[in-house]
Coordinates of C-alpha atoms and ligand atoms in Angstrom, one line a residue:
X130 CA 248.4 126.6 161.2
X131 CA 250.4 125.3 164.0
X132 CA 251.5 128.1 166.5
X133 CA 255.1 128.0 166.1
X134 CA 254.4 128.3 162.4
X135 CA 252.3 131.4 163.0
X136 CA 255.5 132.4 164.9
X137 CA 257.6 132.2 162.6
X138 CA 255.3 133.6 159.4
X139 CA 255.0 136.9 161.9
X140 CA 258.9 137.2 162.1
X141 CA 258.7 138.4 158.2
X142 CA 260.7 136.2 154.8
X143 CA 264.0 138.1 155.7
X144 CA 264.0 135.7 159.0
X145 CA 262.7 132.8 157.6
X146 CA 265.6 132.9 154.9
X147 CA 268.3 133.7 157.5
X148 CA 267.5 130.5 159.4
X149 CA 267.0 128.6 156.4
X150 CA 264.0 127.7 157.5
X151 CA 261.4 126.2 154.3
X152 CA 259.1 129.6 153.4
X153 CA 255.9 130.0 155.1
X154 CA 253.4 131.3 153.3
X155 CA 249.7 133.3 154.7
X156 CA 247.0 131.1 154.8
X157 CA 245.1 132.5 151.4
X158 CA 241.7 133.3 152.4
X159 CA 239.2 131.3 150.2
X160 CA 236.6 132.8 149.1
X161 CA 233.5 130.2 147.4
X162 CA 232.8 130.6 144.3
X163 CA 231.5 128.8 141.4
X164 CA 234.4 126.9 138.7
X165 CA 235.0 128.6 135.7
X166 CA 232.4 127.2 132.8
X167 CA 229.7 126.2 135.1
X168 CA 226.7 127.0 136.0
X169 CA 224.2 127.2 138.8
X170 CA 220.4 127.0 137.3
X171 CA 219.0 129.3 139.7
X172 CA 214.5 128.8 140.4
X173 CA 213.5 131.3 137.6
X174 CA 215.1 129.3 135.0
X175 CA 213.8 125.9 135.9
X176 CA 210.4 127.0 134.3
X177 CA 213.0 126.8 130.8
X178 CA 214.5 123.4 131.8
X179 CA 211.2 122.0 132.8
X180 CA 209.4 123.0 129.9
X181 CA 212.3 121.9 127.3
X182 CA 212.8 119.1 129.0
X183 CA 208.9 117.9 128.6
X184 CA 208.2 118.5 125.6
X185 CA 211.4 116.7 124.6
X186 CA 210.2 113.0 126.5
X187 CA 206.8 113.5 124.9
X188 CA 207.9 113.7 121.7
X189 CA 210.4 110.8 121.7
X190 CA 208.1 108.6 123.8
X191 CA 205.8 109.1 121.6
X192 CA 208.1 108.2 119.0
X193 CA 208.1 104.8 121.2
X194 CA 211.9 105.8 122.3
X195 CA 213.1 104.4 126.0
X196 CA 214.7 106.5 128.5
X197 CA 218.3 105.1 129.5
X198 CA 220.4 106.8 132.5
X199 CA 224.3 106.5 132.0
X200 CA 227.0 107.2 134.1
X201 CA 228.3 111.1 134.7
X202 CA 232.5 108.6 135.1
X203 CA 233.4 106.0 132.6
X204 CA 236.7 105.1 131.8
X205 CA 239.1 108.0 130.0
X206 CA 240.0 104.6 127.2
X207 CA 236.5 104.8 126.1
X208 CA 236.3 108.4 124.7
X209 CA 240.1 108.0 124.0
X210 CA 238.9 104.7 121.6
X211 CA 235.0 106.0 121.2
X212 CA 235.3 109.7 120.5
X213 CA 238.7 109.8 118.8
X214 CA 242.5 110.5 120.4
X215 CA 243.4 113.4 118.0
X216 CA 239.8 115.0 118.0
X217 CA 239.6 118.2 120.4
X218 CA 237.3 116.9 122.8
X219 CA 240.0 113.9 123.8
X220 CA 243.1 116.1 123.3
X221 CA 242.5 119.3 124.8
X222 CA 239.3 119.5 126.8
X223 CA 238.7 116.0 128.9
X224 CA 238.1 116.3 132.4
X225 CA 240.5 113.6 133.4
X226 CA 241.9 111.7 136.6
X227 CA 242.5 108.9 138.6
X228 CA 240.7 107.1 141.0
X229 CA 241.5 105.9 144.2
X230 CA 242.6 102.2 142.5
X231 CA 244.8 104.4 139.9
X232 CA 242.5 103.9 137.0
X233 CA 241.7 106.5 134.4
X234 CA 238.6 107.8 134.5
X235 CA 237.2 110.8 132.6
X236 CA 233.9 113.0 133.3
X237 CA 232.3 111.8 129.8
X238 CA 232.7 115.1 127.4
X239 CA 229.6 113.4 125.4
X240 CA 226.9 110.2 125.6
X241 CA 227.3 108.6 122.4
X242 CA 230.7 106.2 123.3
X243 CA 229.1 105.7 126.8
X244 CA 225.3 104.9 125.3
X245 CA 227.4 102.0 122.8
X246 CA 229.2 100.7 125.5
X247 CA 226.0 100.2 127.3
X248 CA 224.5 98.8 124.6
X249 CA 227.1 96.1 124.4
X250 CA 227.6 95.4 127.8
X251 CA 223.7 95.2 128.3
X252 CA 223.3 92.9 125.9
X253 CA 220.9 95.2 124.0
X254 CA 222.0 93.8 120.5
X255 CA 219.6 90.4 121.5
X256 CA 216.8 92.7 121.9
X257 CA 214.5 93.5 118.8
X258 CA 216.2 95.6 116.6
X259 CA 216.7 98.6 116.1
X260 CA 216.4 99.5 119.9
X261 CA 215.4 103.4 120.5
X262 CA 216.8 104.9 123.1
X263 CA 217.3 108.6 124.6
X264 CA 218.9 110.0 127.3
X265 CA 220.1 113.5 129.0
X266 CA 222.5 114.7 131.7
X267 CA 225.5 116.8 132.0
X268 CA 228.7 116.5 130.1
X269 CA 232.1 118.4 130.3
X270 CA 234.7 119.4 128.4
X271 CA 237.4 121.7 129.3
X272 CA 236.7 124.7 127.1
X273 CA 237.3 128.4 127.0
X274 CA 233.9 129.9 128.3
X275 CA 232.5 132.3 126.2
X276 CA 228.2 132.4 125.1
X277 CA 226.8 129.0 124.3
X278 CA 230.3 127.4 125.1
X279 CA 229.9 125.9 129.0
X280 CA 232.4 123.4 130.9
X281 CA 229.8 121.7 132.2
X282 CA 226.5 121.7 130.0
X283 CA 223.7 119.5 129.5
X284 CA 222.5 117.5 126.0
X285 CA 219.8 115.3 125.5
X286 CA 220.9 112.3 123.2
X287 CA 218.5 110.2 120.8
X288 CA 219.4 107.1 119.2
X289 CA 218.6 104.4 116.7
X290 CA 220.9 101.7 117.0
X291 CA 220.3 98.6 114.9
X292 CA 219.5 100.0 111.0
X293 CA 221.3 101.1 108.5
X294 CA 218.0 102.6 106.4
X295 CA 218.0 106.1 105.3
X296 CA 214.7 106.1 106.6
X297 CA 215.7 106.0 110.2
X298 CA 218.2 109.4 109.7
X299 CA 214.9 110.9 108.3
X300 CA 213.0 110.1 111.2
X301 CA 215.1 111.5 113.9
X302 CA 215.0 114.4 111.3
X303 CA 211.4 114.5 111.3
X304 CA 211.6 114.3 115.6
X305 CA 213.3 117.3 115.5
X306 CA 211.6 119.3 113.7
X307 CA 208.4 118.5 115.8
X308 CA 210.8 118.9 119.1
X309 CA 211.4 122.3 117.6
X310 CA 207.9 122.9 116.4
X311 CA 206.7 122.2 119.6
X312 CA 209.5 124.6 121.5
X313 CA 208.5 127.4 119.4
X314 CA 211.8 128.0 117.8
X315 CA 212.8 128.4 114.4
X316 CA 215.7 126.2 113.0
X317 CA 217.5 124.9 110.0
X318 CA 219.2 121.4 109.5
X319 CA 222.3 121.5 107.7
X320 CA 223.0 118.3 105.9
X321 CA 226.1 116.9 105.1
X322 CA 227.3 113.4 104.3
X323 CA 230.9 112.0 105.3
X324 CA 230.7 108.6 103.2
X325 CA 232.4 105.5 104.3
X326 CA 236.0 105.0 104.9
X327 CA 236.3 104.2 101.0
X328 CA 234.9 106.8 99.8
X329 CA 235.9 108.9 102.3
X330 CA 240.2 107.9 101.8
X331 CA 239.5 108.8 98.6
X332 CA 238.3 112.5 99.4
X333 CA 240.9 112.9 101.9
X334 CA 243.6 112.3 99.3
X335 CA 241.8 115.0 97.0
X336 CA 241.6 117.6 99.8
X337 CA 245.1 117.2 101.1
X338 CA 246.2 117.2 97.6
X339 CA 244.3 120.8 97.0
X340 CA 245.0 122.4 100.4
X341 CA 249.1 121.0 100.1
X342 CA 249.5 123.6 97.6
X343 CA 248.4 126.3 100.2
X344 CA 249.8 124.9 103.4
X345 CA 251.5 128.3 104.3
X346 CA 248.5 130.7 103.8
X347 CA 246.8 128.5 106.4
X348 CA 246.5 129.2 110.2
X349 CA 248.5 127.2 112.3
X350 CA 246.0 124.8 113.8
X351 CA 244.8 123.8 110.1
X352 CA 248.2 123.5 109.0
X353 CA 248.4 120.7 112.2
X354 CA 245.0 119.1 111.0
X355 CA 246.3 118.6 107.9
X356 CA 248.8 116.3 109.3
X357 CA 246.2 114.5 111.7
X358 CA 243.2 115.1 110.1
X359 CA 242.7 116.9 107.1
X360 CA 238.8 116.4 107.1
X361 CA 238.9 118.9 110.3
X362 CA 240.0 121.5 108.3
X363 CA 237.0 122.0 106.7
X364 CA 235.5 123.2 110.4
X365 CA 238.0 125.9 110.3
X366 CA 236.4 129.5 111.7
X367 CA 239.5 131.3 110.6
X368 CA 238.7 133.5 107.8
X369 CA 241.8 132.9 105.6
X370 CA 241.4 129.5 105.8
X371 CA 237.7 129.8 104.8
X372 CA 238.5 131.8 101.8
X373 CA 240.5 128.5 100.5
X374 CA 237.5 125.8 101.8
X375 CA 235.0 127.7 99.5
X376 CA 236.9 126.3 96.5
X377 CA 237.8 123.0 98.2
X378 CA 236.8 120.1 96.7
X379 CA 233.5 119.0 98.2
X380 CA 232.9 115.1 99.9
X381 CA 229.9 114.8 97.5
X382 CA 231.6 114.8 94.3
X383 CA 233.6 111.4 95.5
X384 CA 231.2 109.3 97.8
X385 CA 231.3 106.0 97.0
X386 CA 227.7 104.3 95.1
X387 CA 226.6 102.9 98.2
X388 CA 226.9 106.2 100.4
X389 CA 225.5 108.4 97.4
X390 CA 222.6 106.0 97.2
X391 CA 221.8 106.1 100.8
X392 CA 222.3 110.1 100.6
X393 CA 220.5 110.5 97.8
X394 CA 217.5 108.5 99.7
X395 CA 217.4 110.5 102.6
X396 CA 217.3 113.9 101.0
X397 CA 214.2 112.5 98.8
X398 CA 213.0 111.0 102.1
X399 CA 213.3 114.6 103.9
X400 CA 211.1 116.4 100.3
X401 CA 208.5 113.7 100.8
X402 CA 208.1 114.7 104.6
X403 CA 209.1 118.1 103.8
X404 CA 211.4 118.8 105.8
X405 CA 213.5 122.0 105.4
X406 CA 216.9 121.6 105.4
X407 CA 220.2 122.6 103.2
X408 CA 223.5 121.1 102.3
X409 CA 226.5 121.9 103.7
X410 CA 229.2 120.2 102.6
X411 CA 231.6 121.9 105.7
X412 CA 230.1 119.7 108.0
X413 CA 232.4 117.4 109.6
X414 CA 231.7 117.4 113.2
X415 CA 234.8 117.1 115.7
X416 CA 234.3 113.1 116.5
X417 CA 235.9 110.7 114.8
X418 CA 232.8 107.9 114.7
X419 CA 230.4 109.6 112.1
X420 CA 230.0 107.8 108.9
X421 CA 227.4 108.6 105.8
X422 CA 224.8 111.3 106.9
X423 CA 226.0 114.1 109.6
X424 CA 224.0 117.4 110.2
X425 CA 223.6 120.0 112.6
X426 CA 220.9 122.6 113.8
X427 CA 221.1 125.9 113.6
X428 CA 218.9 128.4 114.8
X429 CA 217.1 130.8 112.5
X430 CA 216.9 134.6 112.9
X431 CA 213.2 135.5 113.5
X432 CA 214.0 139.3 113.0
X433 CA 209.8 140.0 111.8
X434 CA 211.1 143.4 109.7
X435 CA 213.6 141.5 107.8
X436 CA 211.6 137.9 107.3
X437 CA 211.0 139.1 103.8
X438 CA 214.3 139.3 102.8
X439 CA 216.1 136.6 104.6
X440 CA 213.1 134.0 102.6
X441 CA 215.0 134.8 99.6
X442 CA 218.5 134.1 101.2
X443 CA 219.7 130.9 101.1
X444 CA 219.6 129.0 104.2
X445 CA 222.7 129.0 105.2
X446 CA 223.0 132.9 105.3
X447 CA 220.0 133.6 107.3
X448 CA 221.7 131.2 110.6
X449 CA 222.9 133.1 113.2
X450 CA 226.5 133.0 114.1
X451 CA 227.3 129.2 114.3
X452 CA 226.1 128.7 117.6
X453 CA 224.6 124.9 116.9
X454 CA 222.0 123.7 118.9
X455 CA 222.4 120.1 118.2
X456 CA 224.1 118.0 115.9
X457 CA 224.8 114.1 115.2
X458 CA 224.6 112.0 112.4
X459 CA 225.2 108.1 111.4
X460 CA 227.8 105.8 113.5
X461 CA 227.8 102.7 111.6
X462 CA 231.2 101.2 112.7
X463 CA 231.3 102.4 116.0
X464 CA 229.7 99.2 118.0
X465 CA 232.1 97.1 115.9
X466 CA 234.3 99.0 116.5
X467 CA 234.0 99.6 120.9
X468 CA 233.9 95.4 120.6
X469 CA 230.1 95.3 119.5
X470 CA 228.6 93.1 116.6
X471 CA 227.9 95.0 113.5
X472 CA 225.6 97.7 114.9
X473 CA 224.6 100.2 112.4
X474 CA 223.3 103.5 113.8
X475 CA 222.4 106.8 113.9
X476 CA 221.9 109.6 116.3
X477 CA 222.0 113.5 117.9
X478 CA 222.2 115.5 121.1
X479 CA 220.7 118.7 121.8
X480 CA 222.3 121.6 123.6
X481 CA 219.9 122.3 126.4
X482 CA 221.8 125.4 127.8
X483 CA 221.7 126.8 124.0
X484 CA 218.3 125.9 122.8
X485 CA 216.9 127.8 126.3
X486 CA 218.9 130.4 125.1
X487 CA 217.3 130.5 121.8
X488 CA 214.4 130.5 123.3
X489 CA 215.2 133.9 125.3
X490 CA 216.1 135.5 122.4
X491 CA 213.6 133.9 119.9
X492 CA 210.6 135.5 123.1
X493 CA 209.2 131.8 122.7
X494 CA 206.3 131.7 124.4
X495 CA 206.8 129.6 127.6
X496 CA 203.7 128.5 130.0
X497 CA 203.3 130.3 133.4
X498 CA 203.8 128.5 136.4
X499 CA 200.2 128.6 138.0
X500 CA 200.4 131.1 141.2
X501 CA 198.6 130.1 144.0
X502 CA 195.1 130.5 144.9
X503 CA 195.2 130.7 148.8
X504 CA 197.7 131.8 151.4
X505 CA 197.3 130.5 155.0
X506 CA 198.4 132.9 157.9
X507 CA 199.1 133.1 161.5
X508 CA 199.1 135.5 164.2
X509 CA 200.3 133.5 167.3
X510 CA 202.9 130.9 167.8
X511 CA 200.1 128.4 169.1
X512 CA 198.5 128.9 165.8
X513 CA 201.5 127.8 163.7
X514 CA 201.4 124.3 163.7
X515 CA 196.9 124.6 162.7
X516 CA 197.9 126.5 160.1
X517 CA 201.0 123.9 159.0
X518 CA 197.7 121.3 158.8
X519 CA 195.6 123.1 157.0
X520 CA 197.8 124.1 154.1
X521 CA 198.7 120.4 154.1
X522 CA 194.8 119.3 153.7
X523 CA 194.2 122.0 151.5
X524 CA 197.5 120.6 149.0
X525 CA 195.7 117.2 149.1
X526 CA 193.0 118.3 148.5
X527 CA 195.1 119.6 145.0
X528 CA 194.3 123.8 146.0
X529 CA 197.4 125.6 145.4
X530 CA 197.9 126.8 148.8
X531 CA 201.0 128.8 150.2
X532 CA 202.4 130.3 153.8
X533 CA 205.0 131.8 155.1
X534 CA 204.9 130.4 158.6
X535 CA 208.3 132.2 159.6
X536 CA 206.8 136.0 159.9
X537 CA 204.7 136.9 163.1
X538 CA 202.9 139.9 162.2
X539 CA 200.2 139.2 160.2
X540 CA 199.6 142.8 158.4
X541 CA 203.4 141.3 156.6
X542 CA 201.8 138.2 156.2
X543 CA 199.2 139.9 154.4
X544 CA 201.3 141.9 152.5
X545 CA 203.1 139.1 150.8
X546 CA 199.5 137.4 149.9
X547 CA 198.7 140.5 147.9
X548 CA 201.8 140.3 146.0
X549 CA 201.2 136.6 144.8
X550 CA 197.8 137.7 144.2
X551 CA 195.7 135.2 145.6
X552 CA 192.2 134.9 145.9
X553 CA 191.5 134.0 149.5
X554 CA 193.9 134.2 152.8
X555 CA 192.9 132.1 155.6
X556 CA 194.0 133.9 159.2
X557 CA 194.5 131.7 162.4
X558 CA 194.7 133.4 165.2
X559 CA 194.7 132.7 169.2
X560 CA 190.4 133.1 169.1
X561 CA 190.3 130.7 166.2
X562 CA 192.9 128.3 167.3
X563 CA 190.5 127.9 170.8
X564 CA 187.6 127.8 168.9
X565 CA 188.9 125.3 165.7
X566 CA 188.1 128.4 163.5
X567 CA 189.4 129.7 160.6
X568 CA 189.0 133.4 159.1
X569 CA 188.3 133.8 155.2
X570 CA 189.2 136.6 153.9
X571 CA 188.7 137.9 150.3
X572 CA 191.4 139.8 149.4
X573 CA 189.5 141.4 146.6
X574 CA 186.6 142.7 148.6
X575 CA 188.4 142.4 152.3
X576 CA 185.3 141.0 153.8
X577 CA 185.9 138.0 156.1
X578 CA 184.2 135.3 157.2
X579 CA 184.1 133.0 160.4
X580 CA 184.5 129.4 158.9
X581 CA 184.7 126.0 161.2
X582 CA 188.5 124.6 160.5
X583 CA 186.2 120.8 159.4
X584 CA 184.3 122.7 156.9
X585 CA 187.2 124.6 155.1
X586 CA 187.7 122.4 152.4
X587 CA 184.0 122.8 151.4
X588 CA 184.2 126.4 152.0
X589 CA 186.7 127.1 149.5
X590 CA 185.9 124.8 147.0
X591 CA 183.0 127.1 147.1
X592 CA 184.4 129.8 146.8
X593 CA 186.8 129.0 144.0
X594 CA 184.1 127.5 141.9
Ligands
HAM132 P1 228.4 117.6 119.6 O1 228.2 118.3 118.3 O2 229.7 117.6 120.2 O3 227.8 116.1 119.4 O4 227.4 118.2 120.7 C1 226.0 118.4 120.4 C2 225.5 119.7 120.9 O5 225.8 119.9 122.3 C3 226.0 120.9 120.2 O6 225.4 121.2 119.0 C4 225.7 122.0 121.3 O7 224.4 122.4 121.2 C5 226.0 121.3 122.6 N1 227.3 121.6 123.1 C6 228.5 121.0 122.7 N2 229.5 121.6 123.4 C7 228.9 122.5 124.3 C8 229.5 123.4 125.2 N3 230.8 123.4 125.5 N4 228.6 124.2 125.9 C9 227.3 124.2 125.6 N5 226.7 123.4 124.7 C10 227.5 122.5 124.0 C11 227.9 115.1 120.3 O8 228.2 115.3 121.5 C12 227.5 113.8 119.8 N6 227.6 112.8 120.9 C13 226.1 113.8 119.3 C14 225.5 112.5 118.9 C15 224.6 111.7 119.6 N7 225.8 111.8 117.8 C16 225.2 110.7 117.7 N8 224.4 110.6 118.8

């Protein structure tokens, strides 16, 4: 702030009126702090992400899937004409803005309009078909924070483009479950299937026609969708509106030959592979592309004392709350319809930030980071830079060596190799700087032992044995 302004902000408001002079306001002190909805993933966690993460790329390349890295901006048009203009994602929660050249651009809320533009812009539909691809970053979308609901969060999408065979829904069924297998977690697919736009004109007529006649009893927001799109109704949390779903007419009873056939496919697909799952014919999902099969995952409870009972409860009941981990389903008009050839496909993304949740609660069993085996340690500043070069060999060597070459006194130094538990601490001091030395001590016993700095590779290869 200039000085005359700081003048004139001391004289007080009454002064600043009196002169007519524009209102100065204090400087507000800004304090950092982290946006609303996001999240820093602090060290302890990343043993979560990296673990997730892995077992997730081994089991979709070894599904012979190909990683693919999309852009965090893409134009806003593309989810406007990708993702749907009256869906939530586009109307209410869209990151958007413009660029320094004035065009729209949007931090993409999901991958699947940006992974079909890629694949048209790439040329991917000369490739062999169907092309296999997967792919995982952050997306955004301007929600209200609450658990399991993040503004920024991260998904990892996997995709068949290029077939429209029920078989291909019931292998990215089957990759789940093995993903979740392999996690530890305990899950349930709930199955749905939207039909075509035929069949599914047809069942919108029905359900407007059954939930016209109770337009008033139903909350404000449904009584909108029914305007826009009656089909979201069916996603309704509300509980009077849930009351009048349960009797709703169900999508089922009016797909068309060709979508019952290709349901009725997959479902025997999913009992030949047998793969647990139940219908649920209240899944819509919130985007406007999905066509034939949809589903999401839910996580199960794993509450040991009441495993008995919930067996003998229908799927459905035993989920807990309706916190999906994941969801997707078939796209077949989508490529077509972004400017594509006829591209049928079929996909999901995982919530990362929920299924590491799930895996919290669910006490999944997660692999240790290994601690290390040797700390190296100092006692004078001439001895610093040895000890720098020997934890250095000793890491090529593939020892997992550690230091903390920032404290001077080494009963400190000592202190902190206790706590990581290692095996062996190596001390450096002025004597064994001059003499290219090196002490070994065992921090079981405490016995040391004078080593020459050449030989200490040997020495505690030998030791470690
Ligand atoms: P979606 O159902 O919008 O689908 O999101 C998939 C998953 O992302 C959800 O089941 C949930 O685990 C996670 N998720 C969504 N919103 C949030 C949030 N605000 N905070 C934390 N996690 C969240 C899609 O995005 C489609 N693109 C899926 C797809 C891929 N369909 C075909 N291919």
């Amino acid at each position: 702030m200039s000085p005359r302004k700081k003048k004139i902000l001391k004289r007080g408001k009454r002064y600043q009126r009196a002169r007519r002079l524009p209102l100065i306001k204090k400087e507000e002190k800004y304090v950092p702090h982290i946006l609303r909805g996001m999240k820093d993933i602090l060290p302890a966690d990343q043993i979560y992400w990296d673990f997730v993460l892995k077992k997730m790329e081994e089991a979709v390349r070894s599904y012979g899937f190909s990683k693919i890295t999309l852009p965090i901006l893409e134009d806003k048009k593309l989810f406007e004409k990708g993702t749907g203009r009256t869906t939530e994602i586009v109307e209410k929660q869209m990151f958007n803005f413009s660029d320094q050249s004035g065009t729209p651009i949007a931090l993409r809320p999901e991958g699947t309009p940006q992974l079909v533009r890629a694949y048209i812009e790439q040329g991917m539909d000369n490739l062999p078909q169907p092309v296999k691809l997967y792919h995982f970053g952050q997306r955004f979308r301007y929600e209200r924070p609450q658990s399991g609901r993040q503004r920024e969060f991260w998904q990892f999408d996997i995709d068949i483009l290029g077939s429209e065979k029920p078989i291909v829904d019931a292998e990215i069924l089957l990759l789940l479950q093995n993903i979740f297998q392999e996690l530890g977690l305990k899950i349930n697919f709930e199955i749905n299937s939207l039909g075509c736009e035929n069949c599914r004109k047809v069942y919108r007529n029905k359900l407007v026609a059954y939930l016209g006649g109770r337009r008033n009893k139903l909350c404000p927001d449904c009584q909108k969708r029914l305007e826009v799109n009656p089909l979201r109704v069916l996603d309704c949390k509300e509980q009077t509106c849930q009351f009048f779903l349960s009797q709703s007419p169900q999508i089922i009873d009016w797909l068309c030959e060709e979508c019952r056939a290709h349901f009725t496919r997959l479902l025997e697909y999913l009992d030949e592979l047998e793969i647990i799952y139940s219908l649920n014919s209240r899944i819509v999902r919130g985007l406007d592309y999905y066509t034939k099969t949809v589903f999401e995952i839910l996580p199960k409870r794993v509450d040991k004392q009441k495993d008995q009972q919930l067996e003998a409860q229908p799927a459905h009941e035993i989920v807990r709350g309706q916190i999906a981990l994941g969801g997707g389903g078939r796209y077949d008009n989508l490529v077509e319809f972004l400017g594509g050839r006829s591209t049928p496909a079929c996909g999901v993304a995982l919530g990362l930030e929920r299924i590491i949740e799930e895996l919290k609660a669910q006490s999944a069993k997660i692999p240790k980071i290994k601690s290390p085996q040797i700390f190296v340690a100092q006692i004078s500043e001439i001895a610093r830079s040895t000890a720098l070069k020997i934890f250095e060999n000793l890491r090529q060597e593939g020892f997992r060596a550690t230091h903390n070459l920032s404290k001077d006194s080494l009963k400190t130094q000592l202190e902190i190799a206790n706590k990581l538990k290692v095996k062996f601490s190596l001390i450096i001091g002025h004597q064994e700087f001059l003499n290219k030395t090196v002490i070994i001590r065992d921090m079981n016993s405490g016995n040391q032992e004078i080593v020459d700095q050449a030989k200490i590779v040997r020495e505690i290869k030998k030791r470690l044995k």
